[in-house]
Short mmCIF file of C-alpha atoms in Angstrom, two decimals:
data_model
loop_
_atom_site.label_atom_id
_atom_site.label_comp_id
_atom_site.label_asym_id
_atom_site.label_seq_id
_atom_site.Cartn_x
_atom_site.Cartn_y
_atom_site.Cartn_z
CA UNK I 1 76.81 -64.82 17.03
CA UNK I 2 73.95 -66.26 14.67
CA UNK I 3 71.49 -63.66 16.43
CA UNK I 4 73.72 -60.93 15.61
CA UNK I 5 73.71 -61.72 12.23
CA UNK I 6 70.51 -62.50 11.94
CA UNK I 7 69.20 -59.08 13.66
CA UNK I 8 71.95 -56.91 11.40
CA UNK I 9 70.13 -58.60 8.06
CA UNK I 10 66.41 -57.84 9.44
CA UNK I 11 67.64 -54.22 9.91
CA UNK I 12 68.76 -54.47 6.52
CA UNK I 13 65.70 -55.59 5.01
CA UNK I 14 63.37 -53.38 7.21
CA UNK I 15 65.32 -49.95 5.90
CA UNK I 16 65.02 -51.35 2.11
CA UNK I 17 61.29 -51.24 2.66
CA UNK I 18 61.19 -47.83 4.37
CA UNK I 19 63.98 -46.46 1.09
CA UNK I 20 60.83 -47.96 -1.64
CA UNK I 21 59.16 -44.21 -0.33
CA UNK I 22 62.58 -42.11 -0.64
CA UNK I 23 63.09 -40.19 -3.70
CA UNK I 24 65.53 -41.12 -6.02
CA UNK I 25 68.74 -38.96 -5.72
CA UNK I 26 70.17 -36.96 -8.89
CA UNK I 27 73.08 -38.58 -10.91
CA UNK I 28 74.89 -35.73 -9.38
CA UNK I 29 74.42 -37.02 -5.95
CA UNK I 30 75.42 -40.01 -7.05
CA UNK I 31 78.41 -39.12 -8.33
CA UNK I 32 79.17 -37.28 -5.20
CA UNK I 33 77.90 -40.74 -2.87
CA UNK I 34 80.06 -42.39 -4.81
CA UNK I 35 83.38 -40.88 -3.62
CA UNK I 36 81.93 -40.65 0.34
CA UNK I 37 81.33 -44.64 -0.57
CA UNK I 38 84.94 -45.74 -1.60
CA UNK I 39 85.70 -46.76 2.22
CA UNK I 40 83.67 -44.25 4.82
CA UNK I 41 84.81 -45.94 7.59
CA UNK I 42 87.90 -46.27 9.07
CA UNK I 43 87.34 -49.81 10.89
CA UNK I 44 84.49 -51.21 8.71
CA UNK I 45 85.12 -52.66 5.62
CA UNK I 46 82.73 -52.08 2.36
CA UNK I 47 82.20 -53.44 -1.20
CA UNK I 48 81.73 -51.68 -3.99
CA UNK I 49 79.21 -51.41 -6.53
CA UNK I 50 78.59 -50.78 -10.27
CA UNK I 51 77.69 -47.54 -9.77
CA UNK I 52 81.00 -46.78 -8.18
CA UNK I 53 83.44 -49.46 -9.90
CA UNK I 54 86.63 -47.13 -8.91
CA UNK I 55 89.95 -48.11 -7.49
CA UNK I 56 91.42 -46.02 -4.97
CA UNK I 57 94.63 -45.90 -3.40
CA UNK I 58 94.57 -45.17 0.57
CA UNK I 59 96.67 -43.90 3.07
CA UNK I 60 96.13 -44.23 6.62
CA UNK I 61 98.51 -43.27 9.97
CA UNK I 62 97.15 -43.82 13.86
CA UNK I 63 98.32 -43.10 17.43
CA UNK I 64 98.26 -45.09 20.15
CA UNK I 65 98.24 -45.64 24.11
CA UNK I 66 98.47 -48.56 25.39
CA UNK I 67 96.95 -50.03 22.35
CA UNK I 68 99.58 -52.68 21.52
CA UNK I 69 99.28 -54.65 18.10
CA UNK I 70 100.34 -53.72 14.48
CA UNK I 71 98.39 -50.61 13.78
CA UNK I 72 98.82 -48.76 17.41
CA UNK I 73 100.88 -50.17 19.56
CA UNK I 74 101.91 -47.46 22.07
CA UNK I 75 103.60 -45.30 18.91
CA UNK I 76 102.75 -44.77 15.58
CA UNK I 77 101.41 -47.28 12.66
CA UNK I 78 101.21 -46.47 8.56
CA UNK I 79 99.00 -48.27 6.35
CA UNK I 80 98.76 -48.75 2.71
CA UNK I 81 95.78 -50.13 1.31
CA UNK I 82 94.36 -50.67 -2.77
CA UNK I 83 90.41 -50.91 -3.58
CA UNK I 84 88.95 -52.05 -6.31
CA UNK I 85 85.52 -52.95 -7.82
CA UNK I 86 86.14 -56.25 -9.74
CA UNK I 87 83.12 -56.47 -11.69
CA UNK I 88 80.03 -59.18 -11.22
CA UNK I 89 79.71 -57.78 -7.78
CA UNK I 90 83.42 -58.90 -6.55
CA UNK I 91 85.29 -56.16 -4.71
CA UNK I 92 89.38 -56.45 -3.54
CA UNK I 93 90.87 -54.85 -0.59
CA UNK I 94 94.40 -55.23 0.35
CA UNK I 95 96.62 -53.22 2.53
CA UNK I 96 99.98 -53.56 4.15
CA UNK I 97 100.81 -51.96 7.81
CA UNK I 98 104.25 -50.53 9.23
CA UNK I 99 104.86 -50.38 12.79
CA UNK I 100 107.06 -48.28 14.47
CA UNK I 101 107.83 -48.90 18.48
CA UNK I 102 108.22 -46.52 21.14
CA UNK I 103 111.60 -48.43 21.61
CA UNK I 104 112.53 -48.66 18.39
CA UNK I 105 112.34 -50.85 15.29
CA UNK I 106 109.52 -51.38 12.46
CA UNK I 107 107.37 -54.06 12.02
CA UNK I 108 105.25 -55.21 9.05
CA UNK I 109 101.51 -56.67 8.50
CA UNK I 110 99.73 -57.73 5.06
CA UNK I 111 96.50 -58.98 4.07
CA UNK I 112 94.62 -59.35 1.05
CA UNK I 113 90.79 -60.57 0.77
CA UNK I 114 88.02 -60.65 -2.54
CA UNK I 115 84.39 -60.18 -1.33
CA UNK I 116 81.30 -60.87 -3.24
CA UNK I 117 77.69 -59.09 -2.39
CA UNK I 118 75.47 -61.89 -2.14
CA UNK I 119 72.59 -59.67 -1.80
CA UNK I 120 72.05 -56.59 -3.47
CA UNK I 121 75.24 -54.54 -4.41
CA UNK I 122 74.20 -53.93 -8.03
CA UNK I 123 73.54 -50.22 -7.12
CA UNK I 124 74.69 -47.54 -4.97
CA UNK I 125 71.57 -46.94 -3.11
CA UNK I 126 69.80 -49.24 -0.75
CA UNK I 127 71.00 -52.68 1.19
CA UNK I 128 73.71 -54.62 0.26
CA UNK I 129 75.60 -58.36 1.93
CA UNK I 130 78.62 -59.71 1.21
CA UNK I 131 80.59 -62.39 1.89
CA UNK I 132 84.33 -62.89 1.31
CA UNK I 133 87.89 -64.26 1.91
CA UNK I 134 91.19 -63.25 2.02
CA UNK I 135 94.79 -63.91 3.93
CA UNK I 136 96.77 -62.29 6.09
CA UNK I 137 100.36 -62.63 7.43
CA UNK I 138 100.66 -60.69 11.24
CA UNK I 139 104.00 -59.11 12.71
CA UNK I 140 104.74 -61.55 14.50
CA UNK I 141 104.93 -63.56 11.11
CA UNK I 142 102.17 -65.78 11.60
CA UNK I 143 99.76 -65.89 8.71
CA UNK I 144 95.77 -66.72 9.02
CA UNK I 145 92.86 -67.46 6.58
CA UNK I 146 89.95 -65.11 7.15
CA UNK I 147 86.47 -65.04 6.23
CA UNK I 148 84.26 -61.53 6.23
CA UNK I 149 80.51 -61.03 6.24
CA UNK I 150 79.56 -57.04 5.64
CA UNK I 151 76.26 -55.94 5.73
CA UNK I 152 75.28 -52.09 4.58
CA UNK I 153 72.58 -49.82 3.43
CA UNK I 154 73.06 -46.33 2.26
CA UNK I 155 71.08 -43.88 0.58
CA UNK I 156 71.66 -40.39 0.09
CA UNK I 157 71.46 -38.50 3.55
CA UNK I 158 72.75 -41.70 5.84
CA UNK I 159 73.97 -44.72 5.95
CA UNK I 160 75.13 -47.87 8.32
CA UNK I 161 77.49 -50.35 7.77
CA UNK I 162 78.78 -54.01 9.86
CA UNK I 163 81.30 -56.41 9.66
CA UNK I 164 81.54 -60.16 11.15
CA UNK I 165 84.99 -61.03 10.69
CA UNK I 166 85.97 -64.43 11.83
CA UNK I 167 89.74 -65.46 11.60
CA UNK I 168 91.74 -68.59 11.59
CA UNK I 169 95.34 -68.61 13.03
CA UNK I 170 97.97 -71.46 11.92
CA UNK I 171 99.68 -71.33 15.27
CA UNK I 172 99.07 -73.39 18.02
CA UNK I 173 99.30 -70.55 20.36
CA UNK I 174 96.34 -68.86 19.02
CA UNK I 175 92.67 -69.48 19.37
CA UNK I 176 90.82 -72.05 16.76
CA UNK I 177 88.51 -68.75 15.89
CA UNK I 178 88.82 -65.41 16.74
CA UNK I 179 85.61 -62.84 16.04
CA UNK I 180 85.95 -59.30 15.30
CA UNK I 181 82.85 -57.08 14.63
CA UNK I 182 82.26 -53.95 13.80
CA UNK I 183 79.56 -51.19 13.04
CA UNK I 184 79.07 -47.50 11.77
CA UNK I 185 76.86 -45.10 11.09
CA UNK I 186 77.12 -41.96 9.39
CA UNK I 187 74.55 -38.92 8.41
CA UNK I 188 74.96 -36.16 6.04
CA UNK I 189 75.72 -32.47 8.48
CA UNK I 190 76.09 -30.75 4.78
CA UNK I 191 77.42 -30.98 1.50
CA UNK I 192 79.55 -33.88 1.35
CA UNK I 193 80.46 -34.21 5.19
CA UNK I 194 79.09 -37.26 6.89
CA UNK I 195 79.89 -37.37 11.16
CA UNK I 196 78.12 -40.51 13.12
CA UNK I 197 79.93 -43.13 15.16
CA UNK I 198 81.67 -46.04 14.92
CA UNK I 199 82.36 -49.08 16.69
CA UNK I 200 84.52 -51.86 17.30
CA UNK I 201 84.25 -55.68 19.52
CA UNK I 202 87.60 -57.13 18.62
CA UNK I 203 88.25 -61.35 20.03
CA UNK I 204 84.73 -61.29 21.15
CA UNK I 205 85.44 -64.84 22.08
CA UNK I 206 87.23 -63.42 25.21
CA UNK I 207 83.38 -63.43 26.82
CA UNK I 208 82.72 -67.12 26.81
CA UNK I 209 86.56 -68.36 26.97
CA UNK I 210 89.12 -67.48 30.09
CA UNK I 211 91.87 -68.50 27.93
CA UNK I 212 91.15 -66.31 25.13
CA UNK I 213 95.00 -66.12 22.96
CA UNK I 214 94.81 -62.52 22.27
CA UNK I 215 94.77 -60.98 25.56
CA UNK I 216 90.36 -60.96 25.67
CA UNK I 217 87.58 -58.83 24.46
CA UNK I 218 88.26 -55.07 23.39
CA UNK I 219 85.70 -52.48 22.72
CA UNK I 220 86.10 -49.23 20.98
CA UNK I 221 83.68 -46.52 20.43
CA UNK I 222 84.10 -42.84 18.89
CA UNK I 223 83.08 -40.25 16.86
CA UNK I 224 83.28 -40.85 12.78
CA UNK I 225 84.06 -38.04 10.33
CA UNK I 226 84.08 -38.21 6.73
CA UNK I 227 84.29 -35.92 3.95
CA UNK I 228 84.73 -35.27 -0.01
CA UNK I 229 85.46 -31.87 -0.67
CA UNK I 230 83.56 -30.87 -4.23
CA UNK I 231 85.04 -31.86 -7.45
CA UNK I 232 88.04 -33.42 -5.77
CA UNK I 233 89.39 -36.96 -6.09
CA UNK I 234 90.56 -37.04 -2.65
CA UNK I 235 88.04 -38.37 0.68
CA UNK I 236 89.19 -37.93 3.99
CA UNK I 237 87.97 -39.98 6.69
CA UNK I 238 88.90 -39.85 10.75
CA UNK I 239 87.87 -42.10 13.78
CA UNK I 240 88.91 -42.56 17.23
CA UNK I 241 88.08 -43.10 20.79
CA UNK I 242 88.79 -44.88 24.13
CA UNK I 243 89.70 -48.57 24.12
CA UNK I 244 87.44 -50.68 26.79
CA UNK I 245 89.01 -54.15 27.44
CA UNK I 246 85.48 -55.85 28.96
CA UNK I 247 87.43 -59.22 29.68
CA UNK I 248 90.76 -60.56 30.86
CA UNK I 249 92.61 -63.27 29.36
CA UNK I 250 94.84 -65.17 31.74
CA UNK I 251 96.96 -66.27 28.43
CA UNK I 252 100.22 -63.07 27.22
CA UNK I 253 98.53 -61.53 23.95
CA UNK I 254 99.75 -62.44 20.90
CA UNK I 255 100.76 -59.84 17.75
CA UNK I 256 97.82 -61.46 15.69
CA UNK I 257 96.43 -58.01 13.10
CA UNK I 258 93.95 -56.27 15.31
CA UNK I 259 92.85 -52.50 14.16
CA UNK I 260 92.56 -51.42 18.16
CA UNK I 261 95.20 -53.09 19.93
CA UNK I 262 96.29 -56.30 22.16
CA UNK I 263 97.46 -55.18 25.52
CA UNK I 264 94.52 -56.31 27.81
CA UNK I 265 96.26 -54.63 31.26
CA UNK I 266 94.99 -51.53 30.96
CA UNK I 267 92.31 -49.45 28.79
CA UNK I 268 93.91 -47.09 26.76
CA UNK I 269 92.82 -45.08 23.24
CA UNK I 270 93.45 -45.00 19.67
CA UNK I 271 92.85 -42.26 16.81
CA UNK I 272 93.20 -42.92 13.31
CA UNK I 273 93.02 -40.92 9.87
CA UNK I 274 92.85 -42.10 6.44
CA UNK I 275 93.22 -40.26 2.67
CA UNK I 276 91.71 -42.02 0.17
CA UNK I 277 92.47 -41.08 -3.76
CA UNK I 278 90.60 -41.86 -6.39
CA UNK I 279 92.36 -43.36 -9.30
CA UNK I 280 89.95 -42.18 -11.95
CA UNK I 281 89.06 -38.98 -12.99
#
């Protein structure tokens, strides 16, 4: 875990030295970064910056297969989220998720967290690490603290983006920490359309423990698309791919919040889309 971390911030540092010889981009193309930047990716959280202090409003739906868990558990999930650039570097995300079964009934999922970049995040170009905190309550009505470390660099033809998201339960059914990471990268094809790849390690703990609560280790990887058509103050972003679960729990999973599913029987695959409005002109 601490070599992961450590590796993600030397990649940091080692593209802001190589970005000291890049050009700087027009205020144009920053303007036009700026909307890509509100949230790119569909499973990787990001902060916010002064040079994009907007709030947006977004709107996301996925489809599952045997992907159980809040947002794609074999049906249909919507998600309602609200971004916004505090100020002094602080950046809010919250969202709430509705569930709806193959067999019937809804479900319901919130969370709320504040993160701070600790390290850069002053501009829109170039590195930028944050740490932050937030709550969540599951659908199974369990609520959790949660603490995230993000780690990103952008400039104006690419960028890459991680998350280390470690999460406390207060159930005694669950695990005393459960890990979920995550990682993207995008490059500009033209205009304002990024593609790249995402991916996803959800209860990473399910390598080292047999008795890992939520059902073990997941993997996702897929294609990433993401777009802001010109002069508009809407982004569209999609993601989605096959679900690998690399270990197997001997312990039922539980309905803790996990983007790619619980159900550790069987691989299976997920797809989700997300609109993303901008709430200033």
């Amino acid at each position: 875990m601490k070599k992961s971390f450590t590796f993600l911030c030397a990649l940091l540092m080692g593209l802001a030295v190589q970005a000291q010889v890049q050009p700087n981009a027009t205020n144009a193309g920053q303007v036009a970064m700026a909307g890509n930047l509100s949230q790119p990716f569909l499973f990787t959280v990001n902060t916010l910056t002064g040079d994009n202090p907007y709030w947006h409003l977004n709107y996301s739906g996925s489809y599952g297969e045997r992907v159980a868990g809040p947002f794609g558990y074999n049906g249909v999930d919507q998600q309602f989220a609200v971004k916004g650039y505090l100020g002094n570097r602080f950046t809010l995300f919250a969202n709430a998720a509705f569930g709806f079964a193959r067999t019937g009934g809804m479900t319901s999922s919130q969370q709320a967290e504040v993160i701070r970049d600790v390290i850069g995040g002053k501009q829109l170009f170039g590195p930028s690490i944050g740490i932050g905190l937030g709550v969540s309550r599951d659908m199974s009505n369990v609520k959790a603290m949660f603490s995230r470390v993000t780690a990103y660099f952008n400039t104006a033809a690419w960028r890459v983006g991680g998350n280390m998201r470690f999460e406390k339960a207060f159930d005694s059914s669950r695990d005393d920490i459960d890990l979920v990471t995550s990682v993207g990268f995008h490059h500009r094809i033209a205009g304002n359309l990024y593609a790249g790849v995402e991916a996803v390690g959800e209860d990473l703990e399910g390598f080292w423990e047999e008795d890992e609560a939520e059902g073990g280790a997941k993997l996702l990887v897929g294609p990433s698309l993401n777009m802001v058509p010109a002069n508009s103050r809407f982004a569209f972003s999609v993601c989605g791919g096959p679900v690998f679960y690399a270990t197997r729990s001997r312990v039922a999973p539980s309905e803790a919040i996990r983007d790619i599913g619980t159900i550790a029987s069987q691989n299976g695959f997920t797809l989700r889309a997300m609109v993303t409005f901008n709430l200033h002109k």
